[in-house]
Amino acid sequence: MAAEVLAALNPRPGGRYVDGTLGGAGHAVQMLAASSPTGRLYGCDRDGVAVECARARLAAEFPGRFEVRRGNFTELADWVPAQSSDGVLLDLGVSSPQLDRAERGFSFQQDGPLDMRMDDRQTLTAADLVNGESAERLATIFWEFGDERESRRIARAIVHDREQRIFSTTRQLAELMERINPRAGKKAHPATKIFQALRIAVNDEIGSLKRGLAGAMTLLRPGGRLAVITFHSLEDRVVKEFGRERSRDYVYQGEVDVPELRTPVVAELKWVSRKAILPGESELRENPRARSAQLRVMEKIGHG
Ligand SMILES: C[S@@+](CC[C@H](N)C(=O)[O-])C[C@H]1O[C@@H](n2cnc3c(N)ncnc32)[C@H](O)[C@@H]1O
């Protein structure tokens, strides 16, 4: 989505940009290159390995034009000046290096510890959830974060199995999923949704996203843009709902929006494109992992 992000944020010399999910710095490099020679970038990632790689890459190409820190994007407002940014990018989810390294425990295709922490300073791991949570709580995680229709059955099977053993590896969990939830002609591996759900729970991805979106608004200057790339419908729903709420010029109380009971407020942002932007054909050919990516772009409204 590199071209789409650049078109949305339109980096220019002198501009200030924020990348809350640096990863391998692919987007960060593009933003700095497009804003040469004087654009600046603040970047973070909660993954220490990613931050070090990104820092080295940016230092080689754009010395003196960026500041990078390790941390959650929910904390950006603690160190990036308020109302200073022309563009903020959140490219959510896991990176290819995280998925590809067996020892990070994100992948059911490789055997590794049942870990899944983006930030290894955190203590909670996927193994803690799988071995320690009740069947009810596990079922809720699988249902809410994985959209897994068999959530209760799978949760019961895990709790039953763990009477005999502790789940410590990705392979053990993937094998249980294959046993109780066979593929039966489906394209996706039976562990796909369970792994996604555990990863989201371990990293509190939905909570971080909600706080991160609110925080991004304080970083943007009026007219600045927020671009968010999501990888599944749950994330996208959060972004859509955020955009819808903050672009309304009224609030209502209770669950239902009754026009007579609206209170006018000043809208904080507007949609740049109301519809999600999807990756193009050529990107999908080069990078099949982009197939579920969706980009949404909002602009902070200037109130003079
Ligand atoms: C899809 S990758 C980003 C790839 C990056 N845009 C690039 O061009 O290489 C997502 C990255 O976001 C990081 N991440 C996810 N949630 C985060 C959060 N709440 N705070 C900081 N980083 C986060 C992950 O550790 C991962 O490195």
mmCIF file of C-alpha atoms and ligand atoms in Angstrom:
data_model
loop_
_atom_site.group_PDB
_atom_site.id
_atom_site.type_symbol
_atom_site.label_atom_id
_atom_site.label_comp_id
_atom_site.label_asym_id
_atom_site.label_seq_id
_atom_site.Cartn_x
_atom_site.Cartn_y
_atom_site.Cartn_z
ATOM 1 C CA MET A 1 0.000 0.000 0.000
ATOM 2 C CA ALA A 2 3.070 2.238 -0.263
ATOM 3 C CA ALA A 3 1.776 4.297 -3.198
ATOM 4 C CA GLU A 4 -1.676 4.617 -1.628
ATOM 5 C CA VAL A 5 -0.207 5.798 1.703
ATOM 6 C CA LEU A 6 1.991 8.351 -0.052
ATOM 7 C CA ALA A 7 -0.975 9.640 -2.041
ATOM 8 C CA ALA A 8 -2.993 9.931 1.182
ATOM 9 C CA LEU A 9 -0.373 11.651 3.349
ATOM 10 C CA ASN A 10 1.309 13.555 0.520
ATOM 11 C CA PRO A 11 4.623 14.122 2.372
ATOM 12 C CA ARG A 12 6.395 17.330 1.434
ATOM 13 C CA PRO A 13 9.590 19.135 2.439
ATOM 14 C CA GLY A 14 9.307 20.739 5.854
ATOM 15 C CA GLY A 15 6.433 18.442 6.880
ATOM 16 C CA ARG A 16 6.319 16.446 10.141
ATOM 17 C CA TYR A 17 5.242 12.811 9.954
ATOM 18 C CA VAL A 18 4.607 10.032 12.442
ATOM 19 C CA ASP A 19 4.887 6.302 11.848
ATOM 20 C CA GLY A 20 3.416 4.459 14.838
ATOM 21 C CA THR A 21 4.253 1.002 13.438
ATOM 22 C CA LEU A 22 7.767 1.279 12.013
ATOM 23 C CA GLY A 23 8.346 -2.445 11.400
ATOM 24 C CA GLY A 24 11.098 -2.701 8.799
ATOM 25 C CA ALA A 25 10.742 1.055 8.057
ATOM 26 C CA GLY A 26 9.382 0.500 4.539
ATOM 27 C CA HIS A 27 6.764 3.237 4.853
ATOM 28 C CA ALA A 28 9.036 5.442 6.979
ATOM 29 C CA VAL A 29 11.698 5.431 4.248
ATOM 30 C CA GLN A 30 9.089 6.404 1.675
ATOM 31 C CA MET A 31 7.767 9.251 3.808
ATOM 32 C CA LEU A 32 11.246 10.638 4.474
ATOM 33 C CA ALA A 33 12.270 10.296 0.829
ATOM 34 C CA ALA A 34 9.108 12.058 -0.345
ATOM 35 C CA SER A 35 9.591 14.898 2.171
ATOM 36 C CA SER A 36 13.295 15.451 1.373
ATOM 37 C CA PRO A 37 15.313 17.384 2.189
ATOM 38 C CA THR A 38 13.708 18.868 5.313
ATOM 39 C CA GLY A 39 10.762 16.655 6.295
ATOM 40 C CA ARG A 40 11.032 14.950 9.714
ATOM 41 C CA LEU A 41 9.689 11.691 11.054
ATOM 42 C CA TYR A 42 8.842 10.461 14.551
ATOM 43 C CA GLY A 43 8.536 6.697 14.676
ATOM 44 C CA CYS A 44 7.903 3.899 17.130
ATOM 45 C CA ASP A 45 7.298 0.185 17.323
ATOM 46 C CA ARG A 46 6.739 -1.961 20.393
ATOM 47 C CA ASP A 47 9.065 -4.606 18.958
ATOM 48 C CA GLY A 48 12.679 -3.942 20.017
ATOM 49 C CA VAL A 49 14.165 -5.835 17.053
ATOM 50 C CA ALA A 50 12.060 -3.830 14.596
ATOM 51 C CA VAL A 51 13.059 -0.518 16.194
ATOM 52 C CA GLU A 52 16.765 -1.324 15.982
ATOM 53 C CA CYS A 53 16.472 -2.388 12.309
ATOM 54 C CA ALA A 54 14.413 0.684 11.464
ATOM 55 C CA ARG A 55 16.812 3.005 13.288
ATOM 56 C CA ALA A 56 19.830 1.592 11.437
ATOM 57 C CA ARG A 57 18.096 1.846 8.079
ATOM 58 C CA LEU A 58 16.902 5.415 8.624
ATOM 59 C CA ALA A 59 20.259 6.549 10.045
ATOM 60 C CA ALA A 60 22.010 5.330 6.897
ATOM 61 C CA GLU A 61 19.637 7.111 4.543
ATOM 62 C CA PHE A 62 18.242 10.109 6.430
ATOM 63 C CA PRO A 63 20.636 11.136 9.203
ATOM 64 C CA GLY A 64 19.339 13.850 11.508
ATOM 65 C CA ARG A 65 15.809 13.785 10.125
ATOM 66 C CA PHE A 66 14.067 11.362 12.452
ATOM 67 C CA GLU A 67 13.515 10.362 16.056
ATOM 68 C CA VAL A 68 12.687 6.752 16.821
ATOM 69 C CA ARG A 69 11.690 5.193 20.146
ATOM 70 C CA ARG A 70 10.624 1.780 21.253
ATOM 71 C CA GLY A 71 7.079 1.742 22.590
ATOM 72 C CA ASN A 72 3.373 1.390 21.964
ATOM 73 C CA PHE A 73 1.844 3.922 19.603
ATOM 74 C CA THR A 74 -0.599 4.717 22.415
ATOM 75 C CA GLU A 75 2.344 6.530 24.087
ATOM 76 C CA LEU A 76 3.282 8.759 21.140
ATOM 77 C CA ALA A 77 1.589 11.804 22.649
ATOM 78 C CA ASP A 78 4.034 11.575 25.589
ATOM 79 C CA TRP A 79 6.966 12.596 23.402
ATOM 80 C CA VAL A 80 5.779 13.844 20.015
ATOM 81 C CA PRO A 81 4.753 17.526 20.173
ATOM 82 C CA ALA A 82 0.984 18.030 20.151
ATOM 83 C CA GLN A 83 -0.660 19.405 17.002
ATOM 84 C CA SER A 84 2.621 19.224 15.112
ATOM 85 C CA SER A 85 2.071 16.418 12.603
ATOM 86 C CA ASP A 86 1.053 16.660 8.991
ATOM 87 C CA GLY A 87 0.478 12.921 8.737
ATOM 88 C CA VAL A 88 0.223 9.913 11.026
ATOM 89 C CA LEU A 89 0.405 6.323 9.793
ATOM 90 C CA LEU A 90 -0.676 3.182 11.649
ATOM 91 C CA ASP A 91 0.055 0.014 9.640
ATOM 92 C CA LEU A 92 -1.454 -2.511 12.027
ATOM 93 C CA GLY A 93 -0.875 -6.156 12.761
ATOM 94 C CA VAL A 94 2.251 -8.261 12.666
ATOM 95 C CA SER A 95 5.241 -7.826 10.383
ATOM 96 C CA SER A 96 6.749 -10.475 8.107
ATOM 97 C CA PRO A 97 9.882 -10.794 10.311
ATOM 98 C CA GLN A 98 7.632 -11.454 13.318
ATOM 99 C CA LEU A 99 5.650 -14.111 11.444
ATOM 100 C CA ASP A 100 8.684 -15.699 9.827
ATOM 101 C CA ARG A 101 10.769 -16.136 12.994
ATOM 102 C CA ALA A 102 9.629 -19.366 14.628
ATOM 103 C CA GLU A 103 10.966 -18.271 18.016
ATOM 104 C CA ARG A 104 8.447 -15.408 18.189
ATOM 105 C CA GLY A 105 5.617 -17.947 18.305
ATOM 106 C CA PHE A 106 3.220 -16.163 15.922
ATOM 107 C CA SER A 107 3.073 -18.879 13.283
ATOM 108 C CA PHE A 108 1.284 -22.219 13.332
ATOM 109 C CA GLN A 109 3.332 -23.244 10.312
ATOM 110 C CA GLN A 110 6.571 -23.385 12.261
ATOM 111 C CA ASP A 111 7.288 -24.837 15.650
ATOM 112 C CA GLY A 112 8.228 -22.333 18.317
ATOM 113 C CA PRO A 113 7.360 -21.294 21.854
ATOM 114 C CA LEU A 114 3.733 -20.281 22.340
ATOM 115 C CA ASP A 115 4.703 -16.655 22.825
ATOM 116 C CA MET A 116 3.205 -14.068 20.391
ATOM 117 C CA ARG A 117 4.407 -10.981 22.287
ATOM 118 C CA MET A 118 5.218 -8.055 20.038
ATOM 119 C CA ASP A 119 7.008 -6.463 22.989
ATOM 120 C CA ASP A 120 9.115 -9.023 24.841
ATOM 121 C CA ARG A 121 9.294 -6.806 27.937
ATOM 122 C CA GLN A 122 5.667 -7.711 28.531
ATOM 123 C CA THR A 123 5.160 -10.760 30.774
ATOM 124 C CA LEU A 124 1.864 -12.161 29.417
ATOM 125 C CA THR A 125 2.343 -14.720 26.622
ATOM 126 C CA ALA A 126 -0.020 -16.844 24.543
ATOM 127 C CA ALA A 127 0.997 -19.864 26.663
ATOM 128 C CA ASP A 128 -0.260 -18.046 29.779
ATOM 129 C CA LEU A 129 -3.678 -17.588 28.178
ATOM 130 C CA VAL A 130 -3.907 -21.119 26.746
ATOM 131 C CA ASN A 131 -2.793 -22.787 29.995
ATOM 132 C CA GLY A 132 -4.381 -20.435 32.473
ATOM 133 C CA GLU A 133 -7.685 -19.005 31.243
ATOM 134 C CA SER A 134 -11.080 -20.616 31.868
ATOM 135 C CA ALA A 135 -12.957 -22.293 29.011
ATOM 136 C CA GLU A 136 -15.442 -19.391 29.029
ATOM 137 C CA ARG A 137 -12.730 -16.758 28.719
ATOM 138 C CA LEU A 138 -10.900 -18.687 25.978
ATOM 139 C CA ALA A 139 -14.159 -19.114 24.049
ATOM 140 C CA THR A 140 -14.783 -15.358 24.290
ATOM 141 C CA ILE A 141 -11.280 -14.616 22.990
ATOM 142 C CA PHE A 142 -11.699 -17.030 20.048
ATOM 143 C CA TRP A 143 -15.147 -15.686 19.233
ATOM 144 C CA GLU A 144 -14.487 -11.960 19.636
ATOM 145 C CA PHE A 145 -10.984 -11.754 18.213
ATOM 146 C CA GLY A 146 -11.010 -14.694 15.805
ATOM 147 C CA ASP A 147 -14.634 -14.842 14.700
ATOM 148 C CA GLU A 148 -14.268 -18.590 15.292
ATOM 149 C CA ARG A 149 -17.642 -20.309 15.075
ATOM 150 C CA GLU A 150 -16.418 -23.349 16.985
ATOM 151 C CA SER A 151 -15.053 -21.193 19.818
ATOM 152 C CA ARG A 152 -16.741 -23.047 22.697
ATOM 153 C CA ARG A 153 -15.872 -26.509 21.427
ATOM 154 C CA ILE A 154 -12.254 -25.530 20.854
ATOM 155 C CA ALA A 155 -11.973 -23.888 24.274
ATOM 156 C CA ARG A 156 -13.396 -27.013 25.959
ATOM 157 C CA ALA A 157 -10.950 -29.234 24.047
ATOM 158 C CA ILE A 158 -7.997 -27.101 25.188
ATOM 159 C CA VAL A 159 -9.121 -27.183 28.816
ATOM 160 C CA HIS A 160 -9.641 -30.958 28.585
ATOM 161 C CA ASP A 161 -6.217 -31.500 26.996
ATOM 162 C CA ARG A 162 -4.389 -29.388 29.496
ATOM 163 C CA GLU A 163 -5.395 -31.773 32.307
ATOM 164 C CA GLN A 164 -2.724 -34.038 30.798
ATOM 165 C CA ARG A 165 -0.082 -31.529 29.662
ATOM 166 C CA ILE A 166 0.974 -27.940 29.427
ATOM 167 C CA PHE A 167 0.798 -26.231 26.038
ATOM 168 C CA SER A 168 4.214 -24.743 25.469
ATOM 169 C CA THR A 169 4.689 -24.785 21.677
ATOM 170 C CA THR A 170 2.829 -23.536 18.615
ATOM 171 C CA ARG A 171 2.951 -27.057 17.146
ATOM 172 C CA GLN A 172 1.081 -28.560 20.098
ATOM 173 C CA LEU A 173 -1.753 -26.086 19.680
ATOM 174 C CA ALA A 174 -1.789 -26.334 15.873
ATOM 175 C CA GLU A 175 -1.960 -30.137 16.111
ATOM 176 C CA LEU A 176 -4.890 -30.023 18.503
ATOM 177 C CA MET A 177 -6.698 -27.732 16.040
ATOM 178 C CA GLU A 178 -5.966 -30.137 13.165
ATOM 179 C CA ARG A 179 -7.316 -33.029 15.257
ATOM 180 C CA ILE A 180 -10.561 -31.437 16.422
ATOM 181 C CA ASN A 181 -11.203 -29.019 13.589
ATOM 182 C CA PRO A 182 -10.052 -30.805 10.424
ATOM 183 C CA ARG A 183 -9.531 -28.852 7.237
ATOM 184 C CA ALA A 184 -12.300 -30.575 5.247
ATOM 185 C CA GLY A 185 -11.522 -28.837 1.976
ATOM 186 C CA LYS A 186 -11.184 -25.363 3.522
ATOM 187 C CA LYS A 187 -8.368 -23.176 2.285
ATOM 188 C CA ALA A 188 -7.289 -21.820 5.666
ATOM 189 C CA HIS A 189 -5.468 -23.938 8.245
ATOM 190 C CA PRO A 190 -7.816 -24.850 11.145
ATOM 191 C CA ALA A 191 -5.562 -22.964 13.575
ATOM 192 C CA THR A 192 -5.669 -19.655 11.637
ATOM 193 C CA LYS A 193 -8.426 -17.958 13.615
ATOM 194 C CA ILE A 194 -7.261 -19.279 16.980
ATOM 195 C CA PHE A 195 -3.747 -17.942 16.432
ATOM 196 C CA GLN A 196 -5.101 -14.581 15.284
ATOM 197 C CA ALA A 197 -7.368 -14.367 18.331
ATOM 198 C CA LEU A 198 -4.598 -15.241 20.803
ATOM 199 C CA ARG A 199 -2.226 -12.737 19.197
ATOM 200 C CA ILE A 200 -4.807 -9.944 19.440
ATOM 201 C CA ALA A 201 -5.503 -10.819 23.088
ATOM 202 C CA VAL A 202 -1.822 -11.136 24.105
ATOM 203 C CA ASN A 203 -0.981 -7.755 22.595
ATOM 204 C CA ASP A 204 -4.256 -6.022 23.522
ATOM 205 C CA GLU A 205 -4.430 -4.959 19.892
ATOM 206 C CA ILE A 206 -7.987 -3.661 19.929
ATOM 207 C CA GLY A 207 -7.498 -1.654 23.134
ATOM 208 C CA SER A 208 -4.251 -0.213 21.738
ATOM 209 C CA LEU A 209 -5.937 0.686 18.466
ATOM 210 C CA LYS A 210 -8.759 2.570 20.196
ATOM 211 C CA ARG A 211 -6.327 4.509 22.391
ATOM 212 C CA GLY A 212 -3.890 4.999 19.500
ATOM 213 C CA LEU A 213 -6.546 6.545 17.239
ATOM 214 C CA ALA A 214 -7.600 8.975 19.957
ATOM 215 C CA GLY A 215 -3.941 9.825 20.640
ATOM 216 C CA ALA A 216 -3.219 10.396 16.941
ATOM 217 C CA MET A 217 -5.807 13.174 16.902
ATOM 218 C CA THR A 218 -3.799 15.117 19.494
ATOM 219 C CA LEU A 219 -0.625 14.799 17.371
ATOM 220 C CA LEU A 220 -2.167 16.099 14.168
ATOM 221 C CA ARG A 221 -2.266 19.728 13.294
ATOM 222 C CA PRO A 222 -5.477 20.974 11.674
ATOM 223 C CA GLY A 223 -5.465 19.722 8.082
ATOM 224 C CA GLY A 224 -3.149 16.827 9.024
ATOM 225 C CA ARG A 225 -4.113 13.328 7.952
ATOM 226 C CA LEU A 226 -4.416 9.988 9.675
ATOM 227 C CA ALA A 227 -3.927 6.854 7.543
ATOM 228 C CA VAL A 228 -4.684 3.438 9.023
ATOM 229 C CA ILE A 229 -4.043 0.077 7.375
ATOM 230 C CA THR A 230 -6.007 -2.796 8.922
ATOM 231 C CA PHE A 231 -5.762 -6.512 8.244
ATOM 232 C CA HIS A 232 -9.055 -7.907 9.476
ATOM 233 C CA SER A 233 -12.654 -6.818 9.852
ATOM 234 C CA LEU A 234 -12.488 -6.380 13.617
ATOM 235 C CA GLU A 235 -9.749 -3.737 13.332
ATOM 236 C CA ASP A 236 -11.423 -2.122 10.370
ATOM 237 C CA ARG A 237 -14.684 -1.849 12.308
ATOM 238 C CA VAL A 238 -12.890 0.027 15.110
ATOM 239 C CA VAL A 239 -11.363 2.485 12.600
ATOM 240 C CA LYS A 240 -14.681 2.982 10.798
ATOM 241 C CA GLU A 241 -16.530 3.576 14.057
ATOM 242 C CA PHE A 242 -13.859 6.037 15.235
ATOM 243 C CA GLY A 243 -14.065 7.969 11.951
ATOM 244 C CA ARG A 244 -17.851 7.968 12.032
ATOM 245 C CA GLU A 245 -18.005 9.254 15.613
ATOM 246 C CA ARG A 246 -15.385 11.973 15.223
ATOM 247 C CA SER A 247 -16.761 13.233 11.913
ATOM 248 C CA ARG A 248 -20.274 13.736 13.325
ATOM 249 C CA ASP A 249 -21.319 17.268 14.188
ATOM 250 C CA TYR A 250 -23.571 16.025 16.977
ATOM 251 C CA VAL A 251 -23.596 13.529 19.820
ATOM 252 C CA TYR A 252 -26.499 11.518 21.167
ATOM 253 C CA GLN A 253 -27.116 9.812 24.444
ATOM 254 C CA GLY A 254 -27.960 6.149 24.870
ATOM 255 C CA GLU A 255 -27.764 3.383 22.315
ATOM 256 C CA VAL A 256 -29.993 4.811 19.575
ATOM 257 C CA ASP A 257 -29.471 7.950 17.505
ATOM 258 C CA VAL A 258 -32.801 9.835 17.740
ATOM 259 C CA PRO A 259 -32.572 13.072 15.678
ATOM 260 C CA GLU A 260 -34.671 15.035 18.217
ATOM 261 C CA LEU A 261 -32.246 14.138 21.011
ATOM 262 C CA ARG A 262 -29.022 15.181 19.299
ATOM 263 C CA THR A 263 -26.683 17.724 20.847
ATOM 264 C CA PRO A 264 -24.589 19.719 18.332
ATOM 265 C CA VAL A 265 -20.790 19.494 18.664
ATOM 266 C CA VAL A 266 -17.923 20.553 16.437
ATOM 267 C CA ALA A 267 -16.775 17.665 14.216
ATOM 268 C CA GLU A 268 -13.073 16.860 14.669
ATOM 269 C CA LEU A 269 -12.314 15.167 11.379
ATOM 270 C CA LYS A 270 -13.598 14.353 7.928
ATOM 271 C CA TRP A 271 -13.109 11.273 5.775
ATOM 272 C CA VAL A 272 -10.676 11.720 2.912
ATOM 273 C CA SER A 273 -12.100 8.615 1.308
ATOM 274 C CA ARG A 274 -15.166 7.163 2.910
ATOM 275 C CA LYS A 275 -14.555 3.810 1.276
ATOM 276 C CA ALA A 276 -11.622 1.628 2.241
ATOM 277 C CA ILE A 277 -8.733 1.674 -0.239
ATOM 278 C CA LEU A 278 -7.608 -1.832 -1.239
ATOM 279 C CA PRO A 279 -4.210 -2.984 -2.551
ATOM 280 C CA GLY A 280 -3.805 -3.090 -6.322
ATOM 281 C CA GLU A 281 -3.372 -6.224 -8.427
ATOM 282 C CA SER A 282 0.388 -5.889 -8.782
ATOM 283 C CA GLU A 283 0.928 -5.559 -5.023
ATOM 284 C CA LEU A 284 -1.203 -8.649 -4.425
ATOM 285 C CA ARG A 285 0.906 -10.610 -6.906
ATOM 286 C CA GLU A 286 4.124 -9.562 -5.141
ATOM 287 C CA ASN A 287 2.858 -9.793 -1.581
ATOM 288 C CA PRO A 288 -0.007 -12.231 -0.967
ATOM 289 C CA ARG A 289 -0.094 -11.179 2.722
ATOM 290 C CA ALA A 290 -1.520 -7.847 1.576
ATOM 291 C CA ARG A 291 -4.728 -9.517 0.403
ATOM 292 C CA SER A 292 -6.730 -8.549 3.485
ATOM 293 C CA ALA A 293 -5.242 -5.043 3.847
ATOM 294 C CA GLN A 294 -7.559 -2.016 3.841
ATOM 295 C CA LEU A 295 -6.509 1.624 4.075
ATOM 296 C CA ARG A 296 -8.722 4.336 5.557
ATOM 297 C CA VAL A 297 -7.785 8.001 5.573
ATOM 298 C CA MET A 298 -9.158 10.859 7.685
ATOM 299 C CA GLU A 299 -8.268 14.541 7.953
ATOM 300 C CA LYS A 300 -8.322 16.662 11.089
ATOM 301 C CA ILE A 301 -10.583 19.632 10.620
ATOM 302 C CA GLY A 302 -9.078 23.055 11.236
ATOM 303 C CA HIS A 303 -11.197 25.300 13.455
ATOM 304 C CA GLY A 304 -10.103 28.852 13.102
HETATM 305 C C1 LIG B 1 2.601 -4.542 9.430
HETATM 306 S S1 LIG B 1 3.985 -4.184 10.419
HETATM 307 C C2 LIG B 1 4.494 -2.605 9.892
HETATM 308 C C3 LIG B 1 5.363 -2.629 8.674
HETATM 309 C C4 LIG B 1 5.945 -1.275 8.343
HETATM 310 N N1 LIG B 1 4.925 -0.291 8.041
HETATM 311 C C5 LIG B 1 6.931 -1.360 7.177
HETATM 312 O O1 LIG B 1 6.752 -0.621 6.195
HETATM 313 O O2 LIG B 1 7.862 -2.140 7.257
HETATM 314 C C6 LIG B 1 3.268 -3.848 11.944
HETATM 315 C C7 LIG B 1 4.251 -3.426 13.022
HETATM 316 O O3 LIG B 1 3.491 -2.723 13.995
HETATM 317 C C8 LIG B 1 3.974 -3.033 15.259
HETATM 318 N N2 LIG B 1 2.856 -2.760 16.184
HETATM 319 C C9 LIG B 1 1.654 -3.344 16.219
HETATM 320 N N3 LIG B 1 0.890 -2.797 17.178
HETATM 321 C C10 LIG B 1 1.642 -1.808 17.742
HETATM 322 C C11 LIG B 1 1.400 -0.865 18.775
HETATM 323 N N4 LIG B 1 0.243 -0.838 19.441
HETATM 324 N N5 LIG B 1 2.374 0.017 19.073
HETATM 325 C C12 LIG B 1 3.573 0.006 18.401
HETATM 326 N N6 LIG B 1 3.852 -0.880 17.425
HETATM 327 C C13 LIG B 1 2.893 -1.776 17.097
HETATM 328 C C14 LIG B 1 4.392 -4.459 15.174
HETATM 329 O O4 LIG B 1 5.366 -4.767 16.160
HETATM 330 C C15 LIG B 1 4.961 -4.541 13.752
HETATM 331 O O5 LIG B 1 6.343 -4.328 13.730
#
